[in-house]
Amino acid sequence: MKVDTAIIGAGAAGMMCAAHAGGRVLVVDHARAPGEKIRISGGGRCNFTNLHCDPSAFLSQNPHFAKSALARYTQWDFIALVEAHGIPWHEKTLGQLFCDTSAKDIVAMMRRMMQVAGAELHLQTTASQFAKSPKGFTFDLQGPDYTGKITARNLVVASGGKSIPKMGATGLAYEIARRFDLPVTETRAGLVPFTFADGRFAEISGVATPARVTAGGTSFDEALLFTHRGLSGPAVLQASSYWKEGEDITINLCPETNILDELKARRQARGRKNLTTELAQHLPARLVEHLASQLDLSGNLADWSDTRLQNLVTHLQNWHLTPGGTEGYRTAEVTLGGVDTAALSSRSMMSKTVPGLYFIGEAVDVTGWLGGYNFQWAWSSAMAAARDIAG
């Protein structure tokens, strides 16, 4: 089979590229259905982009690499596409946009666009033995629709990273990159819960509270969730992308409140009340009980001096913890690292050394924050490659 463009991966980036590349396009994926990560994302509603999408919200060895693609296909462009297809949406916190009904609306939109473009989709199909040829690329295909050799003028790798292997994630993109002598940066799980070997938070599993979580010098103010295995919630997932093994994280349990002044005022007005009773006005009661087992929180407010209150507040706002690790790729929403951006054109996503070879989406060393940023990178990087292919 001869095609103009072969795309490996029928996820967000692969389908977006297929819908816009032009010519005869073949899309290959080993999954049973396309866009599986889209389908499960955002609690089944797909957080498809973010109003505040900006290059500063992305991690990469080259922080400037994402600027070109993000500027030439923006969140506003994708919102316009969603609206043109009649998909209702709404904004949640922090600029996060979700489908009103189902993430399946985005998958269906992509499939319609691919059909209109005439792109062929081969599912439950594996691709292997990638090689360069005088006319582009060759590889072997094995699946229910076709088994044999493929020749393609362009090869687009959109097979994602290693996160959520139960969804079929593999390191195929990195294998293809190395096969063509492109460097791959170190990869690790991102947007992932922290674990603690001693199960120290098991007794307060399910408790959530607003917090500021800091890792690697970067802080996020969102919800913190205590779990049987450790810590989760949006603030933790965000911070995890900046954390390195062995490092501390810092938790501020009262980021928006001058709790010292509050406690002093309460001491003046209600000095006979237990300190724990007053703390429970600011923090979940079960969390206060847990803290009381770790710290000496006994006595009435009247018994607490300014210095003692200050020491307590310092602990609450600078709680240092050292995670044992993370839950890894099993639950990670993204893979940090990937195909080295130094080997790719930021304008086209094409290899600088292998003409016609493109890497897009999560396969590349560009990782966004939680909240629709990674989908926007998928759309933007896919459009950069598609426009280059289409000429």
XYZ file of C-alpha atoms in Angstrom:
391
model
C 0.000 0.000 0.000
C 1.321 3.433 -0.930
C 0.140 6.549 0.877
C 1.179 10.171 1.056
C 1.203 10.271 4.859
C 1.165 7.504 7.457
C 0.237 8.494 11.005
C 1.083 6.166 13.883
C -1.468 6.713 16.626
C -5.172 7.569 16.511
C -5.254 9.769 19.575
C -5.914 13.500 19.771
C -2.799 14.561 17.859
C -2.954 11.781 15.266
C -6.597 12.343 14.346
C -6.177 16.122 14.226
C -3.219 15.774 11.874
C -5.045 13.229 9.698
C -7.974 15.602 9.243
C -5.772 18.392 7.883
C -2.693 16.863 6.203
C -4.298 16.363 2.790
C -3.585 13.665 0.214
C -3.959 9.976 0.960
C -3.587 9.538 4.709
C -3.373 6.259 6.622
C -3.860 6.260 10.413
C -2.789 3.177 12.371
C -3.497 2.285 16.002
C -3.349 -0.962 17.974
C -6.378 0.038 20.107
C -9.933 -1.137 19.493
C -11.206 2.434 19.146
C -9.685 5.813 18.312
C -9.285 8.616 20.853
C -9.457 6.468 23.970
C -7.623 9.036 26.110
C -10.045 11.679 24.878
C -12.963 9.467 25.855
C -11.862 8.940 29.469
C -10.484 12.439 30.074
C -12.144 15.007 32.285
C -14.361 12.449 33.967
C -15.804 11.549 30.578
C -16.391 15.192 29.596
C -12.954 15.900 28.003
C -11.146 18.983 29.267
C -10.296 19.830 25.663
C -8.390 23.102 26.143
C -7.762 25.970 28.557
C -8.607 29.640 28.135
C -5.265 30.602 29.675
C -3.097 28.380 27.489
C 0.353 29.939 27.265
C 3.891 28.578 26.704
C 4.712 29.274 30.371
C 2.376 26.405 31.315
C 4.564 23.799 29.576
C 7.669 21.915 30.704
C 10.475 21.074 28.289
C 14.246 21.123 28.140
C 13.670 23.954 25.659
C 10.953 26.176 27.176
C 10.699 28.158 23.934
C 9.995 25.220 21.633
C 6.209 25.146 22.080
C 5.729 28.849 21.353
C 5.506 28.580 17.568
C 2.902 25.814 17.355
C 0.803 27.234 20.203
C 0.791 30.695 18.598
C -0.248 29.453 15.163
C -3.091 27.242 16.357
C -4.507 28.597 19.602
C -7.148 27.593 22.125
C -9.474 30.068 20.391
C -9.024 28.197 17.120
C -10.007 24.916 18.719
C -12.958 26.483 20.535
C -14.164 27.806 17.177
C -13.847 24.296 15.721
C -15.855 22.787 18.586
C -18.560 25.414 18.156
C -18.656 24.931 14.381
C -19.485 21.270 15.039
C -22.289 22.211 17.422
C -20.676 20.770 20.549
C -21.898 22.586 23.692
C -19.232 23.339 26.278
C -18.723 25.112 29.581
C -15.895 26.594 31.635
C -14.974 25.213 35.023
C -12.314 26.602 37.347
C -9.063 28.124 36.144
C -10.102 28.400 32.484
C -10.720 24.669 32.002
C -13.189 23.922 29.184
C -15.329 20.759 29.114
C -18.003 19.262 26.887
C -21.509 19.700 28.289
C -22.547 16.173 27.361
C -19.709 13.737 26.662
C -16.087 13.448 25.586
C -17.403 11.177 22.847
C -18.539 14.371 21.075
C -14.888 15.328 20.513
C -14.014 11.824 19.286
C -16.999 11.873 16.919
C -15.991 15.303 15.632
C -12.492 14.045 14.877
C -13.804 10.950 13.113
C -16.132 13.051 10.951
C -13.273 15.366 10.017
C -11.092 12.388 9.098
C -13.866 10.898 6.982
C -14.396 14.176 5.143
C -10.651 14.339 4.503
C -10.690 10.755 3.211
C -8.226 9.472 5.815
C -8.136 5.687 6.288
C -8.258 4.388 9.857
C -6.882 0.936 10.677
C -7.541 -0.182 14.269
C -6.271 -3.238 16.170
C -3.311 -2.984 13.841
C 0.394 -3.041 14.667
C 3.175 -1.285 12.793
C 6.820 -2.392 12.880
C 10.111 -2.503 10.984
C 10.254 1.201 10.203
C 12.885 2.168 7.658
C 13.863 5.023 5.364
C 13.396 4.485 1.643
C 14.204 6.517 -1.478
C 10.542 7.564 -1.668
C 10.046 8.194 2.037
C 9.444 5.453 4.571
C 8.454 1.810 4.717
C 7.050 -0.289 7.540
C 5.117 -3.492 8.058
C 1.454 -3.491 8.977
C -0.452 -6.340 10.550
C -4.165 -6.077 11.244
C -7.680 -7.235 10.332
C -7.989 -4.790 7.428
C -4.540 -5.089 5.899
C -1.318 -6.993 6.406
C 1.715 -6.117 4.366
C 4.243 -3.437 3.502
C 3.399 0.280 3.627
C 5.261 2.955 1.694
C 4.674 6.534 2.815
C 6.141 9.827 1.692
C 5.672 11.246 5.208
C 5.688 9.456 8.559
C 3.997 11.161 11.523
C 4.524 9.623 14.961
C 1.612 10.458 17.259
C 1.639 7.389 19.487
C 1.926 9.294 22.763
C 4.017 8.442 25.790
C 4.022 5.719 28.441
C 1.230 7.008 30.674
C -1.738 4.733 31.438
C -0.475 1.479 29.878
C -3.879 -0.173 30.428
C -5.117 2.193 27.687
C -2.483 0.736 25.383
C 0.298 3.266 25.964
C 3.780 2.099 24.973
C 7.168 3.603 24.257
C 6.792 3.065 20.501
C 7.427 6.727 19.673
C 10.792 6.598 21.400
C 11.716 3.359 19.634
C 10.945 4.948 16.257
C 12.939 8.050 17.182
C 15.981 5.992 18.127
C 15.641 3.903 14.979
C 16.180 7.102 12.994
C 18.923 8.314 15.366
C 16.870 11.050 17.018
C 17.690 11.686 20.700
C 15.122 11.016 23.418
C 15.255 12.798 26.775
C 14.712 10.972 30.057
C 11.045 10.149 30.567
C 9.058 9.922 33.800
C 5.471 9.994 34.990
C 3.848 13.436 35.226
C 0.577 14.733 36.675
C 0.601 11.782 39.036
C -0.210 11.167 42.750
C 2.544 10.903 45.354
C 2.991 7.743 47.416
C 4.326 7.186 50.943
C 5.507 3.711 51.905
C 4.268 3.994 55.492
C 0.652 4.664 54.553
C 0.690 7.665 56.846
C -2.489 9.217 55.436
C -4.621 6.056 55.256
C -6.695 7.136 58.273
C -7.742 10.358 56.527
C -8.154 8.900 53.056
C -10.808 10.828 51.172
C -10.247 14.116 53.010
C -9.742 17.076 50.663
C -8.805 20.673 51.387
C -7.598 23.732 49.465
C -3.816 23.981 49.697
C -0.684 25.344 48.101
C 1.674 22.556 47.080
C 5.240 23.435 46.109
C 7.775 21.217 44.343
C 10.935 22.204 42.523
C 10.316 25.868 43.334
C 6.905 25.951 41.611
C 3.637 26.281 43.551
C 0.019 25.441 42.743
C -3.078 26.533 44.672
C -5.785 23.919 44.191
C -7.377 21.012 46.044
C -5.236 18.515 47.984
C -6.604 14.992 48.494
C -5.324 12.503 51.059
C -5.436 8.873 49.890
C -4.638 5.399 51.215
C -1.415 5.484 49.217
C -0.435 9.121 49.766
C -1.415 12.447 48.248
C -3.452 13.346 45.190
C -5.763 16.108 43.977
C -5.100 18.818 41.374
C -2.485 20.701 43.427
C -0.457 17.514 43.928
C -0.759 16.361 40.315
C 0.466 19.756 39.122
C 3.406 19.812 41.539
C 4.410 16.242 40.658
C 5.650 17.366 37.246
C 8.245 19.554 38.980
C 9.266 16.984 41.603
C 12.373 14.820 41.438
C 12.864 11.626 43.405
C 14.254 12.242 46.900
C 13.184 15.876 47.048
C 10.834 17.442 49.580
C 7.506 19.003 48.793
C 5.998 21.810 50.870
C 2.311 22.084 51.706
C 0.601 25.262 52.873
C -2.729 24.239 54.388
C -3.885 27.841 54.808
C -2.746 29.662 51.648
C -5.585 32.196 51.560
C -6.083 32.880 55.263
C -4.112 34.873 57.815
C -4.731 32.085 60.262
C -2.414 33.508 62.933
C -4.509 36.668 63.245
C -7.674 34.556 63.163
C -6.493 32.382 66.042
C -5.383 35.379 68.091
C -8.781 36.993 67.594
C -10.533 33.789 68.605
C -8.305 33.512 71.687
C -9.405 36.991 72.717
C -13.110 36.262 72.187
C -13.360 32.524 72.914
C -10.318 31.610 74.950
C -12.008 28.642 76.658
C -12.543 26.820 73.359
C -10.181 23.985 72.452
C -7.572 24.883 69.872
C -8.636 21.892 67.772
C -12.228 23.159 67.712
C -11.091 26.497 66.317
C -8.706 24.906 63.796
C -11.620 22.843 62.507
C -13.213 26.126 61.393
C -10.406 26.411 58.832
C -9.447 22.814 58.093
C -11.394 19.528 57.771
C -12.077 18.030 61.218
C -10.484 14.678 60.313
C -7.339 16.466 59.175
C -7.192 18.376 62.456
C -7.492 15.071 64.338
C -4.620 13.674 62.266
C -2.469 16.724 62.936
C -3.282 16.489 66.642
C -1.833 12.984 66.663
C 1.395 14.346 65.163
C 1.615 17.646 67.030
C 0.707 18.689 70.555
C -2.545 20.545 69.980
C -3.916 20.069 73.477
C -5.389 22.800 75.625
C -7.653 25.769 75.247
C -6.826 28.736 73.074
C -6.185 30.822 76.177
C -3.303 28.462 77.033
C -1.514 29.195 73.751
C 1.028 32.019 73.699
C 1.753 34.124 70.614
C 5.018 32.233 70.099
C 3.356 28.839 70.333
C 0.621 29.899 67.908
C 3.250 31.257 65.522
C 5.135 27.959 65.580
C 1.937 26.052 64.837
C 1.000 28.311 61.939
C 4.531 28.035 60.548
C 4.096 24.258 60.521
C 0.679 24.453 58.871
C 2.001 26.746 56.159
C 5.356 25.008 55.674
C 4.607 21.309 56.045
C 7.639 19.538 54.585
C 7.163 15.994 53.309
C 9.357 13.641 51.296
C 7.270 11.356 49.060
C 8.538 7.830 48.634
C 7.667 8.063 44.946
C 4.693 8.389 42.652
C 2.062 5.982 41.362
C 4.025 5.921 38.102
C 2.769 5.532 34.567
C -0.136 3.392 35.798
C -2.144 6.480 36.756
C -0.030 9.320 35.335
C -1.983 11.607 33.032
C 1.097 12.441 30.954
C 4.680 11.435 30.275
C 7.354 14.025 30.976
C 10.239 14.097 28.521
C 10.261 12.399 25.138
C 11.685 13.058 21.699
C 14.273 15.795 22.144
C 13.012 19.120 20.791
C 16.563 19.953 19.687
C 16.056 17.366 16.919
C 12.790 18.889 15.646
C 11.677 22.048 13.868
C 9.440 24.090 16.174
C 7.556 25.396 13.108
C 6.767 22.053 11.466
C 7.541 19.361 14.096
C 9.654 17.641 11.420
C 12.989 16.022 12.154
C 15.931 18.247 11.286
C 17.902 15.269 9.998
C 15.239 12.957 8.491
C 13.005 14.826 6.004
C 9.370 13.754 6.141
C 9.570 12.356 9.689
C 7.360 14.187 12.204
C 6.715 13.777 15.930
C 3.658 15.402 17.527
C 1.699 15.435 20.788
C 2.814 13.690 23.959
C 5.643 11.850 22.166
C 7.607 15.112 22.171
C 9.430 16.594 25.176
C 6.653 19.131 25.792
C 4.331 18.596 28.757
C 1.551 20.913 29.871
C -0.113 21.610 33.173
C -3.276 19.846 34.274
C -6.435 21.398 32.876
C -6.594 21.058 29.093
C -3.074 22.216 28.267
C -1.885 18.855 26.978
C -4.844 18.521 24.640
C -4.091 21.984 23.290
C -0.509 20.902 22.650
C -1.880 17.882 20.771
C -4.091 20.091 18.562
C -1.396 22.747 18.016
C 1.515 20.400 17.273
C -0.714 18.314 14.976
C -1.710 21.393 12.997
C 1.926 22.479 12.697
C 2.809 19.141 11.096
C -0.360 18.960 8.960
C 0.141 22.415 7.523
C 3.744 21.596 6.664
C 2.686 18.369 4.953
C -0.167 20.026 3.087
C 2.194 22.743 1.913
